[in-house]
PDB file of C-alpha atoms in Angstrom:
ATOM      1  CA  UNK J  10      29.633   9.944  21.142  1.00 59.00           C
ATOM      2  CA  UNK J  11      32.966  10.388  19.332  1.00 77.00           C
ATOM      3  CA  UNK J  12      33.256  13.357  16.997  1.00 75.00           C
ATOM      4  CA  UNK J  13      35.982  14.162  14.577  1.00 83.00           C
ATOM      5  CA  UNK J  14      37.837  17.482  14.940  1.00 81.00           C
ATOM      6  CA  UNK J  15      35.928  18.910  11.922  1.00 80.00           C
ATOM      7  CA  UNK J  16      32.530  17.795  13.311  1.00 79.00           C
ATOM      8  CA  UNK J  17      33.423  19.268  16.807  1.00 79.00           C
ATOM      9  CA  UNK J  18      34.444  22.571  15.202  1.00 81.00           C
ATOM     10  CA  UNK J  19      31.242  22.718  13.204  1.00 81.00           C
ATOM     11  CA  UNK J  20      29.185  21.965  16.232  1.00 80.00           C
ATOM     12  CA  UNK J  21      30.844  24.755  18.282  1.00 82.00           C
ATOM     13  CA  UNK J  22      30.510  27.187  15.449  1.00 83.00           C
ATOM     14  CA  UNK J  23      26.747  26.313  15.156  1.00 82.00           C
ATOM     15  CA  UNK J  24      26.263  26.854  18.957  1.00 84.00           C
ATOM     16  CA  UNK J  25      28.180  30.166  18.769  1.00 83.00           C
ATOM     17  CA  UNK J  26      26.114  31.280  15.842  1.00 83.00           C
ATOM     18  CA  UNK J  27      22.908  30.338  17.631  1.00 82.00           C
ATOM     19  CA  UNK J  28      23.847  32.207  20.803  1.00 84.00           C
ATOM     20  CA  UNK J  29      24.650  35.359  18.834  1.00 83.00           C
ATOM     21  CA  UNK J  30      21.290  35.163  17.045  1.00 83.00           C
ATOM     22  CA  UNK J  31      19.559  35.236  20.487  1.00 82.00           C
ATOM     23  CA  UNK J  32      20.653  38.821  21.105  1.00 84.00           C
ATOM     24  CA  UNK J  33      22.508  40.620  23.905  1.00 86.00           C
ATOM     25  CA  UNK J  34      21.232  38.340  26.645  1.00 86.00           C
ATOM     26  CA  UNK J  35      23.435  35.496  25.320  1.00 85.00           C
ATOM     27  CA  UNK J  36      26.418  37.623  24.201  1.00 85.00           C
ATOM     28  CA  UNK J  37      28.399  36.746  27.334  1.00 87.00           C
ATOM     29  CA  UNK J  38      27.765  33.057  26.851  1.00 87.00           C
ATOM     30  CA  UNK J  39      28.810  33.318  23.245  1.00 83.00           C
ATOM     31  CA  UNK J  40      31.991  35.176  24.242  1.00 85.00           C
ATOM     32  CA  UNK J  41      32.785  32.416  26.810  1.00 87.00           C
ATOM     33  CA  UNK J  42      32.471  29.811  24.158  1.00 82.00           C
ATOM     34  CA  UNK J  43      34.641  31.728  21.795  1.00 83.00           C
ATOM     35  CA  UNK J  44      37.321  32.018  24.373  1.00 84.00           C
ATOM     36  CA  UNK J  45      37.118  28.303  25.102  1.00 84.00           C
ATOM     37  CA  UNK J  46      37.273  27.412  21.420  1.00 81.00           C
ATOM     38  CA  UNK J  47      38.567  30.254  19.266  1.00 81.00           C
ATOM     39  CA  UNK J  48      38.007  28.153  16.112  1.00 80.00           C
ATOM     40  CA  UNK J  49      34.218  28.494  16.752  1.00 74.00           C
ATOM     41  CA  UNK J  50      34.455  32.222  16.178  1.00 75.00           C
ATOM     42  CA  UNK J  51      36.785  32.032  13.230  1.00 73.00           C
ATOM     43  CA  UNK J  52      34.635  29.315  11.495  1.00 67.00           C
ATOM     44  CA  UNK J  53      31.580  31.425  12.063  1.00 65.00           C
ATOM     45  CA  UNK J  54      33.276  34.521  10.794  1.00 62.00           C
ATOM     46  CA  UNK J  55      34.400  32.771   7.605  1.00 59.00           C
ATOM     47  CA  UNK J  56      30.868  31.630   7.062  1.00 55.00           C
ATOM     48  CA  UNK J  57      29.452  35.138   7.571  1.00 54.00           C
ATOM     49  CA  UNK J  58      32.004  36.613   5.142  1.00 52.00           C
ATOM     50  CA  UNK J  59      30.963  34.136   2.495  1.00 51.00           C
ATOM     51  CA  UNK J  60      27.335  34.999   2.998  1.00 50.00           C
ATOM     52  CA  UNK J  61      27.827  38.785   2.924  1.00 49.00           C
ATOM     53  CA  UNK J  62      30.267  38.732  -0.026  1.00 48.00           C
ATOM     54  CA  UNK J  63      32.967  40.710   1.737  1.00 46.00           C
ATOM     55  CA  UNK J  64      30.844  43.432   3.315  1.00 48.00           C
ATOM     56  CA  UNK J  65      33.051  44.931   6.084  1.00 46.00           C
ATOM     57  CA  UNK J  66      30.824  47.994   6.922  1.00 48.00           C
ATOM     58  CA  UNK J  67      28.955  46.297   9.794  1.00 47.00           C
ATOM     59  CA  UNK J  68      29.648  47.722  13.287  1.00 48.00           C
ATOM     60  CA  UNK J  69      31.585  45.586  15.786  1.00 49.00           C
ATOM     61  CA  UNK J  70      31.150  45.039  19.495  1.00 50.00           C
ATOM     62  CA  UNK J  71      33.875  45.891  22.006  1.00 48.00           C
ATOM     63  CA  UNK J  72      34.981  42.274  21.987  1.00 50.00           C
ATOM     64  CA  UNK J  73      35.560  42.336  18.238  1.00 51.00           C
ATOM     65  CA  UNK J  74      32.573  40.186  17.262  1.00 49.00           C
ATOM     66  CA  UNK J  75      30.092  41.228  14.697  1.00 49.00           C
ATOM     67  CA  UNK J  76      26.531  41.321  15.970  1.00 48.00           C
ATOM     68  CA  UNK J  77      24.105  39.016  14.225  1.00 45.00           C
ATOM     69  CA  UNK J  78      21.124  40.543  12.439  1.00 44.00           C
ATOM     70  CA  UNK J  79      18.007  38.833  13.643  1.00 41.00           C
ATOM     71  CA  UNK J  80      15.335  40.730  11.646  1.00 38.00           C
ATOM     72  CA  UNK J  81      15.396  38.747   8.384  1.00 40.00           C
ATOM     73  CA  UNK J  82      13.323  35.564   8.738  1.00 38.00           C
ATOM     74  CA  UNK J  83      15.575  33.753   6.304  1.00 43.00           C
ATOM     75  CA  UNK J  84      18.644  34.117   8.548  1.00 53.00           C
ATOM     76  CA  UNK J  85      18.015  30.887  10.412  1.00 60.00           C
ATOM     77  CA  UNK J  86      21.082  29.584  12.327  1.00 69.00           C
ATOM     78  CA  UNK J  87      22.478  26.329  11.048  1.00 73.00           C
ATOM     79  CA  UNK J  88      21.961  24.591  14.406  1.00 73.00           C
ATOM     80  CA  UNK J  89      18.277  25.407  14.405  1.00 73.00           C
ATOM     81  CA  UNK J  90      17.921  24.032  10.873  1.00 76.00           C
ATOM     82  CA  UNK J  91      19.683  20.756  11.843  1.00 77.00           C
ATOM     83  CA  UNK J  92      17.696  20.496  15.087  1.00 76.00           C
ATOM     84  CA  UNK J  93      14.398  20.629  13.239  1.00 80.00           C
ATOM     85  CA  UNK J  94      15.639  18.360  10.525  1.00 82.00           C
ATOM     86  CA  UNK J  95      16.245  15.502  13.017  1.00 84.00           C
ATOM     87  CA  UNK J  96      12.496  14.942  13.897  1.00 85.00           C
ATOM     88  CA  UNK J  97      11.584  14.987  10.220  1.00 86.00           C
ATOM     89  CA  UNK J  98      14.131  12.370   9.409  1.00 89.00           C
ATOM     90  CA  UNK J  99      13.096  10.243  12.322  1.00 90.00           C
ATOM     91  CA  UNK J 100       9.462  10.490  11.187  1.00 90.00           C
ATOM     92  CA  UNK J 101      10.452   9.478   7.717  1.00 91.00           C
ATOM     93  CA  UNK J 102      12.452   6.530   8.973  1.00 93.00           C
ATOM     94  CA  UNK J 103       9.476   5.247  10.965  1.00 92.00           C
ATOM     95  CA  UNK J 104       7.227   5.548   7.855  1.00 92.00           C
ATOM     96  CA  UNK J 105       9.729   3.553   5.765  1.00 93.00           C
ATOM     97  CA  UNK J 106       9.999   0.885   8.478  1.00 92.00           C
ATOM     98  CA  UNK J 107       6.198   0.517   8.515  1.00 91.00           C
ATOM     99  CA  UNK J 108       6.097   0.322   4.728  1.00 90.00           C
ATOM    100  CA  UNK J 109       8.812  -2.350   4.690  1.00 90.00           C
ATOM    101  CA  UNK J 110       6.971  -4.356   7.378  1.00 88.00           C
ATOM    102  CA  UNK J 111       3.736  -4.171   5.349  1.00 86.00           C
ATOM    103  CA  UNK J 112       5.495  -5.223   2.143  1.00 84.00           C
ATOM    104  CA  UNK J 113       7.044  -8.205   3.940  1.00 82.00           C
ATOM    105  CA  UNK J 114       3.586  -9.376   5.143  1.00 79.00           C
ATOM    106  CA  UNK J 115       2.087  -8.956   1.674  1.00 76.00           C
ATOM    107  CA  UNK J 116       4.868 -10.569  -0.322  1.00 72.00           C
ATOM    108  CA  UNK J 117       6.029 -13.112   2.222  1.00 69.00           C
ATOM    109  CA  UNK J 118       4.718 -15.960   0.027  1.00 59.00           C
ATOM    110  CA  UNK J 119       7.041 -15.103  -2.836  1.00 59.00           C
ATOM    111  CA  UNK J 120      10.192 -17.074  -3.155  1.00 50.00           C
ATOM    112  CA  UNK J 121      13.361 -15.388  -2.117  1.00 50.00           C
ATOM    113  CA  UNK J 122      11.584 -12.310  -0.657  1.00 49.00           C
ATOM    114  CA  UNK J 123      13.508 -10.768   2.220  1.00 50.00           C
ATOM    115  CA  UNK J 124      13.675  -7.220   3.454  1.00 48.00           C
ATOM    116  CA  UNK J 125      11.555  -5.790   0.665  1.00 46.00           C
ATOM    117  CA  UNK J 126      13.427  -7.316  -2.268  1.00 48.00           C
ATOM    118  CA  UNK J 127      13.448 -10.589  -4.003  1.00 45.00           C
ATOM    119  CA  UNK J 128      16.797 -12.124  -3.339  1.00 46.00           C
ATOM    120  CA  UNK J 129      16.577 -14.857  -5.986  1.00 45.00           C
ATOM    121  CA  UNK J 130      14.134 -15.878  -8.710  1.00 45.00           C
ATOM    122  CA  UNK J 131      11.783 -18.776  -8.410  1.00 44.00           C
ATOM    123  CA  UNK J 132      13.337 -22.247  -8.732  1.00 44.00           C
ATOM    124  CA  UNK J 133      16.911 -20.783  -8.583  1.00 44.00           C
ATOM    125  CA  UNK J 134      19.798 -22.841  -7.366  1.00 45.00           C
ATOM    126  CA  UNK J 135      20.980 -22.016  -3.829  1.00 46.00           C
ATOM    127  CA  UNK J 136      24.586 -21.725  -2.694  1.00 46.00           C
ATOM    128  CA  UNK J 137      24.492 -25.264  -1.248  1.00 46.00           C
ATOM    129  CA  UNK J 138      23.463 -26.637  -4.674  1.00 46.00           C
ATOM    130  CA  UNK J 139      19.853 -27.309  -3.827  1.00 45.00           C
ATOM    131  CA  UNK J 140      16.819 -25.961  -5.579  1.00 46.00           C
ATOM    132  CA  UNK J 141      14.988 -23.017  -3.857  1.00 49.00           C
ATOM    133  CA  UNK J 142      11.539 -24.041  -2.752  1.00 52.00           C
ATOM    134  CA  UNK J 143       8.751 -22.708  -5.021  1.00 54.00           C
ATOM    135  CA  UNK J 144       6.372 -20.981  -2.668  1.00 57.00           C
ATOM    136  CA  UNK J 145       3.351 -20.243  -4.757  1.00 63.00           C
ATOM    137  CA  UNK J 146       0.696 -20.899  -2.131  1.00 69.00           C
ATOM    138  CA  UNK J 147      -0.451 -17.896  -0.015  1.00 69.00           C
ATOM    139  CA  UNK J 148       0.913 -17.579   3.420  1.00 72.00           C
ATOM    140  CA  UNK J 149      -0.768 -16.043   6.564  1.00 77.00           C
ATOM    141  CA  UNK J 150      -1.741 -13.583   7.628  1.00 81.00           C
ATOM    142  CA  UNK J 151      -4.743 -13.130   5.269  1.00 82.00           C
ATOM    143  CA  UNK J 152      -5.556  -9.695   4.042  1.00 82.00           C
ATOM    144  CA  UNK J 153      -9.284 -10.145   4.650  1.00 85.00           C
ATOM    145  CA  UNK J 154     -11.671 -12.620   6.271  1.00 87.00           C
ATOM    146  CA  UNK J 155     -15.032 -12.632   4.626  1.00 89.00           C
ATOM    147  CA  UNK J 156     -17.811 -14.127   6.597  1.00 89.00           C
ATOM    148  CA  UNK J 157     -21.650 -13.947   5.946  1.00 89.00           C
ATOM    149  CA  UNK J 158     -22.824 -17.367   4.658  1.00 91.00           C
ATOM    150  CA  UNK J 159     -24.839 -19.490   7.074  1.00 91.00           C
ATOM    151  CA  UNK J 160     -23.506 -22.730   5.631  1.00 91.00           C
ATOM    152  CA  UNK J 161     -20.420 -24.156   3.845  1.00 92.00           C
ATOM    153  CA  UNK J 162     -19.037 -22.382   0.787  1.00 93.00           C
ATOM    154  CA  UNK J 163     -19.045 -24.514  -2.361  1.00 94.00           C
ATOM    155  CA  UNK J 164     -18.025 -22.129  -5.152  1.00 94.00           C
ATOM    156  CA  UNK J 165     -15.964 -18.992  -5.714  1.00 94.00           C
ATOM    157  CA  UNK J 166     -15.215 -16.821  -8.646  1.00 93.00           C
ATOM    158  CA  UNK J 167     -13.315 -13.526  -9.295  1.00 91.00           C
ATOM    159  CA  UNK J 168     -14.360 -10.928 -11.854  1.00 90.00           C
ATOM    160  CA  UNK J 169     -11.732 -10.602 -14.602  1.00 87.00           C
ATOM    161  CA  UNK J 170     -11.709  -6.767 -14.462  1.00 87.00           C
ATOM    162  CA  UNK J 171     -13.328  -5.381 -11.383  1.00 87.00           C
ATOM    163  CA  UNK J 172     -12.493  -6.147  -7.703  1.00 89.00           C
ATOM    164  CA  UNK J 173     -15.621  -8.244  -7.435  1.00 91.00           C
ATOM    165  CA  UNK J 174     -15.800 -11.749  -5.949  1.00 93.00           C
ATOM    166  CA  UNK J 175     -18.815 -14.127  -5.945  1.00 94.00           C
ATOM    167  CA  UNK J 176     -19.196 -16.947  -3.486  1.00 95.00           C
ATOM    168  CA  UNK J 177     -21.826 -19.713  -3.569  1.00 95.00           C
ATOM    169  CA  UNK J 178     -22.912 -21.687  -0.543  1.00 95.00           C
ATOM    170  CA  UNK J 179     -24.862 -24.701   0.668  1.00 94.00           C
ATOM    171  CA  UNK J 180     -27.428 -22.144   2.035  1.00 93.00           C
ATOM    172  CA  UNK J 181     -28.540 -21.585  -1.613  1.00 93.00           C
ATOM    173  CA  UNK J 182     -27.329 -17.982  -1.798  1.00 95.00           C
ATOM    174  CA  UNK J 183     -24.664 -16.158  -3.777  1.00 95.00           C
ATOM    175  CA  UNK J 184     -22.837 -13.257  -2.059  1.00 95.00           C
ATOM    176  CA  UNK J 185     -20.886 -10.526  -3.761  1.00 94.00           C
ATOM    177  CA  UNK J 186     -17.734  -9.003  -2.165  1.00 93.00           C
ATOM    178  CA  UNK J 187     -15.172  -6.416  -2.888  1.00 92.00           C
ATOM    179  CA  UNK J 188     -12.029  -8.479  -2.506  1.00 88.00           C
ATOM    180  CA  UNK J 189      -9.783  -5.497  -2.472  1.00 87.00           C
ATOM    181  CA  UNK J 190     -11.426  -3.713   0.507  1.00 89.00           C
ATOM    182  CA  UNK J 191     -13.027  -6.814   2.026  1.00 89.00           C
ATOM    183  CA  UNK J 192     -16.505  -5.229   2.037  1.00 92.00           C
ATOM    184  CA  UNK J 193     -19.666  -7.187   1.640  1.00 93.00           C
ATOM    185  CA  UNK J 194     -21.834  -5.889  -1.220  1.00 92.00           C
ATOM    186  CA  UNK J 195     -25.079  -7.808  -1.577  1.00 92.00           C
ATOM    187  CA  UNK J 196     -26.845 -11.247  -1.657  1.00 94.00           C
ATOM    188  CA  UNK J 197     -28.296 -12.912  -4.742  1.00 94.00           C
ATOM    189  CA  UNK J 198     -31.228 -15.187  -3.873  1.00 94.00           C
ATOM    190  CA  UNK J 199     -33.051 -17.405  -6.302  1.00 93.00           C
ATOM    191  CA  UNK J 200     -31.683 -20.992  -5.976  1.00 94.00           C
ATOM    192  CA  UNK J 201     -33.553 -23.320  -3.631  1.00 92.00           C
ATOM    193  CA  UNK J 202     -30.737 -25.684  -2.906  1.00 93.00           C
ATOM    194  CA  UNK J 203     -26.918 -25.903  -2.829  1.00 94.00           C
ATOM    195  CA  UNK J 204     -25.134 -23.592  -5.276  1.00 95.00           C
ATOM    196  CA  UNK J 205     -22.431 -25.801  -6.858  1.00 93.00           C
ATOM    197  CA  UNK J 206     -20.644 -23.424  -9.201  1.00 93.00           C
ATOM    198  CA  UNK J 207     -20.383 -19.735 -10.186  1.00 94.00           C
ATOM    199  CA  UNK J 208     -18.523 -17.966 -13.001  1.00 92.00           C
ATOM    200  CA  UNK J 209     -18.138 -14.466 -14.400  1.00 91.00           C
ATOM    201  CA  UNK J 210     -18.326 -13.641 -18.053  1.00 87.00           C
ATOM    202  CA  UNK J 211     -14.642 -13.516 -19.268  1.00 82.00           C
ATOM    203  CA  UNK J 212     -15.384 -10.551 -21.576  1.00 78.00           C
ATOM    204  CA  UNK J 213     -15.597  -8.391 -18.611  1.00 69.00           C
ATOM    205  CA  UNK J 214     -19.313  -7.893 -18.876  1.00 71.00           C
ATOM    206  CA  UNK J 215     -21.815  -7.661 -16.024  1.00 84.00           C
ATOM    207  CA  UNK J 216     -23.006 -11.305 -16.065  1.00 89.00           C
ATOM    208  CA  UNK J 217     -22.604 -14.069 -13.531  1.00 92.00           C
ATOM    209  CA  UNK J 218     -23.732 -17.616 -14.190  1.00 92.00           C
ATOM    210  CA  UNK J 219     -24.558 -20.094 -11.403  1.00 93.00           C
ATOM    211  CA  UNK J 220     -25.840 -23.628 -11.116  1.00 92.00           C
ATOM    212  CA  UNK J 221     -27.344 -25.557  -8.264  1.00 92.00           C
ATOM    213  CA  UNK J 222     -28.584 -28.994  -7.140  1.00 91.00           C
ATOM    214  CA  UNK J 223     -32.123 -27.592  -7.667  1.00 91.00           C
ATOM    215  CA  UNK J 224     -31.508 -28.526 -11.364  1.00 90.00           C
ATOM    216  CA  UNK J 225     -31.475 -24.902 -12.541  1.00 91.00           C
ATOM    217  CA  UNK J 226     -28.952 -22.541 -14.143  1.00 91.00           C
ATOM    218  CA  UNK J 227     -29.337 -18.837 -13.516  1.00 92.00           C
ATOM    219  CA  UNK J 228     -27.859 -15.810 -15.321  1.00 91.00           C
ATOM    220  CA  UNK J 229     -27.398 -12.785 -13.037  1.00 92.00           C
ATOM    221  CA  UNK J 230     -26.942  -9.120 -13.935  1.00 90.00           C
ATOM    222  CA  UNK J 231     -24.250  -7.952 -11.490  1.00 89.00           C
ATOM    223  CA  UNK J 232     -23.480  -4.647 -13.102  1.00 84.00           C
ATOM    224  CA  UNK J 233     -26.763  -2.691 -12.967  1.00 82.00           C
ATOM    225  CA  UNK J 234     -29.782  -4.338 -11.232  1.00 84.00           C
ATOM    226  CA  UNK J 235     -28.291  -7.386  -9.466  1.00 88.00           C
ATOM    227  CA  UNK J 236     -31.204  -9.514 -10.510  1.00 91.00           C
ATOM    228  CA  UNK J 237     -31.692 -12.878 -12.176  1.00 92.00           C
ATOM    229  CA  UNK J 238     -32.293 -12.201 -15.866  1.00 91.00           C
ATOM    230  CA  UNK J 239     -32.781 -15.824 -17.067  1.00 90.00           C
ATOM    231  CA  UNK J 240     -33.352 -19.214 -15.501  1.00 91.00           C
ATOM    232  CA  UNK J 241     -32.466 -22.380 -17.590  1.00 89.00           C
ATOM    233  CA  UNK J 242     -33.927 -25.806 -16.793  1.00 88.00           C
ATOM    234  CA  UNK J 243     -33.531 -29.078 -18.482  1.00 84.00           C
ATOM    235  CA  UNK J 244     -31.218 -31.316 -16.492  1.00 83.00           C
ATOM    236  CA  UNK J 245     -32.676 -34.236 -14.681  1.00 83.00           C
ATOM    237  CA  UNK J 246     -29.758 -34.583 -12.260  1.00 83.00           C
ATOM    238  CA  UNK J 247     -27.505 -32.449 -10.241  1.00 83.00           C
ATOM    239  CA  UNK J 248     -25.594 -29.774 -12.234  1.00 86.00           C
ATOM    240  CA  UNK J 249     -22.082 -29.869 -10.834  1.00 86.00           C
ATOM    241  CA  UNK J 250     -20.320 -27.108 -12.824  1.00 88.00           C
ATOM    242  CA  UNK J 251     -20.952 -24.172 -15.166  1.00 89.00           C
ATOM    243  CA  UNK J 252     -18.298 -22.139 -17.023  1.00 86.00           C
ATOM    244  CA  UNK J 253     -18.129 -19.377 -19.607  1.00 84.00           C
ATOM    245  CA  UNK J 254     -16.079 -20.226 -22.700  1.00 79.00           C
ATOM    246  CA  UNK J 255     -12.985 -17.984 -23.015  1.00 74.00           C
ATOM    247  CA  UNK J 256     -12.937 -15.282 -25.837  1.00 68.00           C
ATOM    248  CA  UNK J 257     -13.742 -15.014 -28.678  1.00 64.00           C
ATOM    249  CA  UNK J 258     -16.782 -17.008 -27.582  1.00 59.00           C
ATOM    250  CA  UNK J 259     -16.834 -15.164 -24.253  1.00 53.00           C
ATOM    251  CA  UNK J 260     -20.620 -14.873 -24.128  1.00 57.00           C
ATOM    252  CA  UNK J 261     -21.158 -18.692 -24.307  1.00 62.00           C
ATOM    253  CA  UNK J 262     -21.184 -20.925 -21.289  1.00 65.00           C
ATOM    254  CA  UNK J 263     -20.947 -24.739 -20.881  1.00 68.00           C
ATOM    255  CA  UNK J 264     -22.985 -26.667 -18.288  1.00 61.00           C
ATOM    256  CA  UNK J 265     -23.172 -30.416 -18.080  1.00 58.00           C
ATOM    257  CA  UNK J 266     -23.230 -31.153 -21.798  1.00 43.00           C
ATOM    258  CA  UNK J 267     -25.519 -28.290 -22.868  1.00 49.00           C
ATOM    259  CA  UNK J 268     -24.422 -25.015 -24.345  1.00 51.00           C
ATOM    260  CA  UNK J 269     -26.161 -21.606 -23.861  1.00 54.00           C
ATOM    261  CA  UNK J 270     -25.350 -18.040 -24.968  1.00 47.00           C
ATOM    262  CA  UNK J 271     -25.901 -14.739 -23.163  1.00 44.00           C
ATOM    263  CA  UNK J 272     -27.203 -11.986 -25.404  1.00 38.00           C
ATOM    264  CA  UNK J 273     -28.785  -8.655 -24.570  1.00 36.00           C
ATOM    265  CA  UNK J 274     -29.061  -9.391 -20.852  1.00 37.00           C
ATOM    266  CA  UNK J 275     -30.537 -12.873 -21.291  1.00 40.00           C
ATOM    267  CA  UNK J 276     -29.659 -16.373 -22.322  1.00 42.00           C
ATOM    268  CA  UNK J 277     -30.670 -18.417 -25.338  1.00 41.00           C
ATOM    269  CA  UNK J 278     -30.112 -22.115 -26.061  1.00 39.00           C
ATOM    270  CA  UNK J 279     -27.463 -22.514 -28.749  1.00 34.00           C
ATOM    271  CA  UNK J 280     -27.362 -26.301 -29.039  1.00 28.00           C
TER     272      UNK J 280
END
């Protein structure tokens, strides 16, 4: 390790100060260091003079050095402060490295993301004149892997406000998940055949609508009781999709040519 003259002088002064603070047992070692490098003593003396504001009434040893007072707890040698600061800085560096690594995994699918920052916007022109690839699809590794259905998954919907996801399956069940933590919440049972579509109310309410090849549409209360509050029948063929209409008609859903409305925890035919 190559040190400059100033760094070497500060290091020797710190060691000299530390040895003096350890009491008479290390006085001979401190004196040997001072003889080998007189600047260590002079640098330490100038520091002491600046701390004591010119107080010259302290007694001196026979070798001319002023003994260090060790009683005040605040008088910590500079060398000890720097020594204890190194592990703290190393720990902080490791924490930042882990955070950068985590951010890289989370945001790896974003275009131009490198080292924790976006180097260029989407669809920007590269130095070679080409167009940067637009990477909008998610990239591995996945944050969570949710498994509970006993058959293929045919439908999926995310709540517009809460971290709630609903999945429909060929096993006739609807399962609710917390997609932020990856936790399974509960299973909604009522359909007797494949669930083909699910959708949450876009107003942020506690309703979920689902349809199935059993020719029924069900309205679920997923906020309080997690039960089916209304079952609608009328189709004579498979219902392939059901969707809520966006606001301001957020309580109305469309399904295979018929329209229904959700009011007061139930559903009424509107047309």
